[in-house]
CSV table of C-alpha atoms in Angstrom, one decimal:
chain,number,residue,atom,x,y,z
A,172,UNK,CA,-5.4,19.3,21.5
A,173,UNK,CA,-5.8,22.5,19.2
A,174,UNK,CA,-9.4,23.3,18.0
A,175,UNK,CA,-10.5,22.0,14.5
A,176,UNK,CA,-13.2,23.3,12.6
A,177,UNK,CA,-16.0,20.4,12.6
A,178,UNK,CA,-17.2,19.0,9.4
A,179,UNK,CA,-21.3,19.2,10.0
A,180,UNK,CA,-22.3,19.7,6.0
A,181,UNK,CA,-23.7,16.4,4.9
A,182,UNK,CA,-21.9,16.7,1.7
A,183,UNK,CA,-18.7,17.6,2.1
A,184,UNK,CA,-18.6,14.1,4.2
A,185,UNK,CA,-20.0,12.5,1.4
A,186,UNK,CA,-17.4,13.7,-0.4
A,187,UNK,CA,-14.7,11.8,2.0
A,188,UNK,CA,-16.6,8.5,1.2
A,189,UNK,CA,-14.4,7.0,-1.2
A,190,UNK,CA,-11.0,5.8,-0.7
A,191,UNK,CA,-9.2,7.2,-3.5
A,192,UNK,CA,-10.1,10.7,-1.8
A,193,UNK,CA,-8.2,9.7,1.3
A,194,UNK,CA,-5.3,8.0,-0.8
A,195,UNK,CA,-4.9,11.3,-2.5
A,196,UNK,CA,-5.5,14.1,0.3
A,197,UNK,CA,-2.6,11.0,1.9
A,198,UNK,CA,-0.9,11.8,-1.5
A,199,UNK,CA,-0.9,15.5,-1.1
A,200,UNK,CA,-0.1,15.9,2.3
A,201,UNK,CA,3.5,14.2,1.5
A,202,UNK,CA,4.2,15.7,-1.6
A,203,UNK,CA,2.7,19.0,-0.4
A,204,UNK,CA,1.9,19.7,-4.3
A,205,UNK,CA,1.4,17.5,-7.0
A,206,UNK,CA,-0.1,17.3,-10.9
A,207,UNK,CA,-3.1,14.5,-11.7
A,208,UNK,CA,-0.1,12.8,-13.2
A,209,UNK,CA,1.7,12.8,-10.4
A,210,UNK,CA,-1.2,11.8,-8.1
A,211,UNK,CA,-1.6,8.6,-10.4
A,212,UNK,CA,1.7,7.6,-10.6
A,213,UNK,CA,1.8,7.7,-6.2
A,214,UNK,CA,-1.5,5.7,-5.7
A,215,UNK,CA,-1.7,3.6,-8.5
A,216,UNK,CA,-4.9,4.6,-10.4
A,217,UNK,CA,-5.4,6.1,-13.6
A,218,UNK,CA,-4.8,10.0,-14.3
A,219,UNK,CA,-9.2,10.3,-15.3
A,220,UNK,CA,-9.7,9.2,-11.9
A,221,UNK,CA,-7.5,10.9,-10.1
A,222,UNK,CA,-8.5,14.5,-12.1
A,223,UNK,CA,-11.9,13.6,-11.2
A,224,UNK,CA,-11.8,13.0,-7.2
A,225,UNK,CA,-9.8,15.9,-7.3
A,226,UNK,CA,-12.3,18.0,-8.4
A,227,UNK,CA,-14.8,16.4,-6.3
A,228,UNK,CA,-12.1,17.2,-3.5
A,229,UNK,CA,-12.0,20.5,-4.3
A,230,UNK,CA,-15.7,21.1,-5.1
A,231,UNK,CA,-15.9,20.6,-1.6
A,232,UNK,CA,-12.9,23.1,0.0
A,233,UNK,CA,-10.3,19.8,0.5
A,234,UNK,CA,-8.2,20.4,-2.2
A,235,UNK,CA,-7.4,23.7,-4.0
A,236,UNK,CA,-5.3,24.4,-7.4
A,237,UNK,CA,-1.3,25.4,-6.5
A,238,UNK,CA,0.2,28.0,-8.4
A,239,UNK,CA,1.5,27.2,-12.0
A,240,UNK,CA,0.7,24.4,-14.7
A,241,UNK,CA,-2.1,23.8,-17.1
A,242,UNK,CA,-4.9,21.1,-17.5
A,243,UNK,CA,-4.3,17.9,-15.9
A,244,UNK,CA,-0.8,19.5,-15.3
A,245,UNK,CA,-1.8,21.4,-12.9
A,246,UNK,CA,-0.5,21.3,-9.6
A,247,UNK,CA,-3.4,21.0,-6.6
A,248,UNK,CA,-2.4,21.4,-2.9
A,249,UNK,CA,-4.6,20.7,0.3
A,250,UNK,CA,-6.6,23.5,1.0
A,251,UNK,CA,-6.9,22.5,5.0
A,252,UNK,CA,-4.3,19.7,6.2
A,253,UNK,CA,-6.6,18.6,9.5
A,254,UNK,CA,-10.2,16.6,9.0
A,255,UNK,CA,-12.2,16.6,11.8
A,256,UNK,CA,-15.9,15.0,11.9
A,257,UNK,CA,-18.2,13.8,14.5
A,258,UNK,CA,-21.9,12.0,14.4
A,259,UNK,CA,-23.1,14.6,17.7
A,260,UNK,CA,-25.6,17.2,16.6
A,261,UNK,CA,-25.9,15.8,12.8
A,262,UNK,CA,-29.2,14.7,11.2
A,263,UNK,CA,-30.0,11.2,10.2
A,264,UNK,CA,-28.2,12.5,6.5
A,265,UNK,CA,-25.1,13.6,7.9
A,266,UNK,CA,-25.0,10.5,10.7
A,267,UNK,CA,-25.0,8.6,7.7
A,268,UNK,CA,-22.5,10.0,5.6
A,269,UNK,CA,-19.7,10.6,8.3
A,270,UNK,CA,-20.7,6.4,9.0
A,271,UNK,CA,-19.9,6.8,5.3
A,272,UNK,CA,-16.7,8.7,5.8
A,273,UNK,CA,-15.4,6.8,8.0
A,274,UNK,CA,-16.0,4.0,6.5
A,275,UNK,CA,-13.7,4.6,3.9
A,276,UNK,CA,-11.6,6.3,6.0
A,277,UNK,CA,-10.8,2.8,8.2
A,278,UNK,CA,-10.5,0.7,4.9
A,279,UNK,CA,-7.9,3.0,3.2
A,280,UNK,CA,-6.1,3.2,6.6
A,281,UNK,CA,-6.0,-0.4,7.1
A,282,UNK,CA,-4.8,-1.2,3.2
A,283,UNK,CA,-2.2,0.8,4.3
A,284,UNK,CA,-1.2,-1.1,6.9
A,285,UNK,CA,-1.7,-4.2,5.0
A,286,UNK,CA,0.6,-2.9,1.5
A,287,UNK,CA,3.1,-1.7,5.0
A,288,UNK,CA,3.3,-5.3,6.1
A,289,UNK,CA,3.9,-7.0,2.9
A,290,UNK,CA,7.2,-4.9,2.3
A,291,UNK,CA,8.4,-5.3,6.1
A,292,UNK,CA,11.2,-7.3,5.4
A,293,UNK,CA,12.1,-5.7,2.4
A,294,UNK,CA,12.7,-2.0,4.8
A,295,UNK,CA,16.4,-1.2,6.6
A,296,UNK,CA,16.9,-2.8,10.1
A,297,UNK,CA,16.3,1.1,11.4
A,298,UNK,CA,12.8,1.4,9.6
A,299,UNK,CA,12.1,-1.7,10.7
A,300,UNK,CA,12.6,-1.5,14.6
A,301,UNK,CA,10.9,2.0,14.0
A,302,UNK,CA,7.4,-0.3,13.4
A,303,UNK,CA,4.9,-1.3,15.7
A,304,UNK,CA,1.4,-2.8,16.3
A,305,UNK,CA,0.1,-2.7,19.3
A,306,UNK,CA,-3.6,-2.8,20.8
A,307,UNK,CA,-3.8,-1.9,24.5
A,308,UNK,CA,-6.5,-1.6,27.2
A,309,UNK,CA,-6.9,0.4,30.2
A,310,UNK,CA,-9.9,1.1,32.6
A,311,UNK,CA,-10.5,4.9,32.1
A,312,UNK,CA,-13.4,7.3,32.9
A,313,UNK,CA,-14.5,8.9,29.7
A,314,UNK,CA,-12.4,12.7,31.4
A,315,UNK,CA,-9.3,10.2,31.5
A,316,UNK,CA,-9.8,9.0,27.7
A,317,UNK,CA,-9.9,12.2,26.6
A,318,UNK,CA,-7.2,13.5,28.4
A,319,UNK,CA,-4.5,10.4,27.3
A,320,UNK,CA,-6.0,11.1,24.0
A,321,UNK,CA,-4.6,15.4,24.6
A,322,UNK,CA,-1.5,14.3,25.6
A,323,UNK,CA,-0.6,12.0,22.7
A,324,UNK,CA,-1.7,14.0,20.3
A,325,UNK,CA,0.7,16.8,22.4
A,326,UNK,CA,3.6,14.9,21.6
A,327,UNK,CA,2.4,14.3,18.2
A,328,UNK,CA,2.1,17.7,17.6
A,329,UNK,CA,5.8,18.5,18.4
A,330,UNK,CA,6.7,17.1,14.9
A,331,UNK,CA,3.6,18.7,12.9
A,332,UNK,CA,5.4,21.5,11.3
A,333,UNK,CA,7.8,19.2,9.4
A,334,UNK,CA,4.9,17.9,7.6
A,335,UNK,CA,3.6,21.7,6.7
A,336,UNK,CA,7.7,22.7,5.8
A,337,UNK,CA,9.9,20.4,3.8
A,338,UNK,CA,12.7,22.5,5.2
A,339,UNK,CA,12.3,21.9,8.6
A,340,UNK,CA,12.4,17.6,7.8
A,341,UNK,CA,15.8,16.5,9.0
A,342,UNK,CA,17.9,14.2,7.1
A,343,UNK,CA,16.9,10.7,6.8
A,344,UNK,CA,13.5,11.3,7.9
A,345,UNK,CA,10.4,9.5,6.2
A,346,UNK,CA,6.6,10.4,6.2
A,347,UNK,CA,5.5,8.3,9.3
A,348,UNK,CA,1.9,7.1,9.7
A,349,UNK,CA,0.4,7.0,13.0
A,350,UNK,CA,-3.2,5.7,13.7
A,351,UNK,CA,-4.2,5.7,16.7
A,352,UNK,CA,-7.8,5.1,17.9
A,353,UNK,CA,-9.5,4.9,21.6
A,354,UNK,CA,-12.7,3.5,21.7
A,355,UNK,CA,-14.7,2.2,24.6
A,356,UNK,CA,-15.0,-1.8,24.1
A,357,UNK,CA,-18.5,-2.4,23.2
A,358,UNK,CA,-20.8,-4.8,25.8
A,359,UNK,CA,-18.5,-4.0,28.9
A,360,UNK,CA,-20.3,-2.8,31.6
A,361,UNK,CA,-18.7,0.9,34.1
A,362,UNK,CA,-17.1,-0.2,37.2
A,363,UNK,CA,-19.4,0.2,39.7
């Protein structure tokens, strides 16, 4: 898995506390560019609010202005397209905002899922074959865990630059979400 600068400033992960951030760094890293306006119309809040997380976003190096437009009509772009955050070596403030983070992290992933589910039926046959959900266990040593983790996100990473280059998307391709977690299951003793 390729090395990603750690978010350790307690307030740049308070600034990843509220979902409409995620929906719109989500937002932006489909549309690669896009206008307050624009940002409204794909998550369904108002242009204010979306101007203002923005801001917030890019107060704290997420987001960044794009070349061209004025006012709310101008274009923003993510400034780094990879998040990365951990609770080791934090203080009590910064174990508490990336609890913060990723609590609004989880709940805008899983509304995802959720709006995903409740236009199933309405997708092609293709699209809809192409869907799963799936939970899984396996007895692993914390070295195996983290290397299953390095080898999906491997072949996860042979379809990156498609999401960085419009050009390189081949026809009839769609923005596909994968979330994928490994967690040890809390209360469950190591094999002796």
């Amino acid at each position: 898995m390729a090395d990603r600068k750690m978010i350790t400033d307690p307030q740049r992960l308070k600034a990843l506390a509220h979902p409409i951030r995620w929906k719109l760094l989500d937002a932006l890293s489909i549309a690669e560019t896009a206008t307050a306006t624009q940002c409204a119309a794909a998550i369904g809040e108002s242009v204010a609010s979306c101007s203002y997380h923005l801001n917030m976003l890019a107060k704290y190096g997420f987001v960044e202005q794009a070349e061209g437009g004025q006012g709310r009509e101008k274009p923003w772009r993510l400034a780094e397209r990879e998040r990365s955050y951990d609770h080791e070596g934090l203080d009590e403030e910064g174990v508490l905002a990336a609890e913060a983070a990723t609590d609004a992290f989880l709940e805008h992933e899983f509304d995802r899922v959720r709006t995903y589910l409740r236009g199933h039926g309405r997708e092609s046959e293709e699209w809809r074959r192409a869907f799963s959900l799936m939970g899984m266990h396996a007895h692993l040593t914390p070295d195996e865990a983290i290397g299953l983790q390095a080898e999906v996100q491997s072949l996860f990473d042979r379809y990156r630059d498609r999401s960085d280059n419009s050009a390189l998307r081949p026809s009839g391709s769609r923005p596909v979400r994968f979330l994928l977690t490994n967690f040890v299951i809390p209360d469950t003793p190591e094999t002796p």
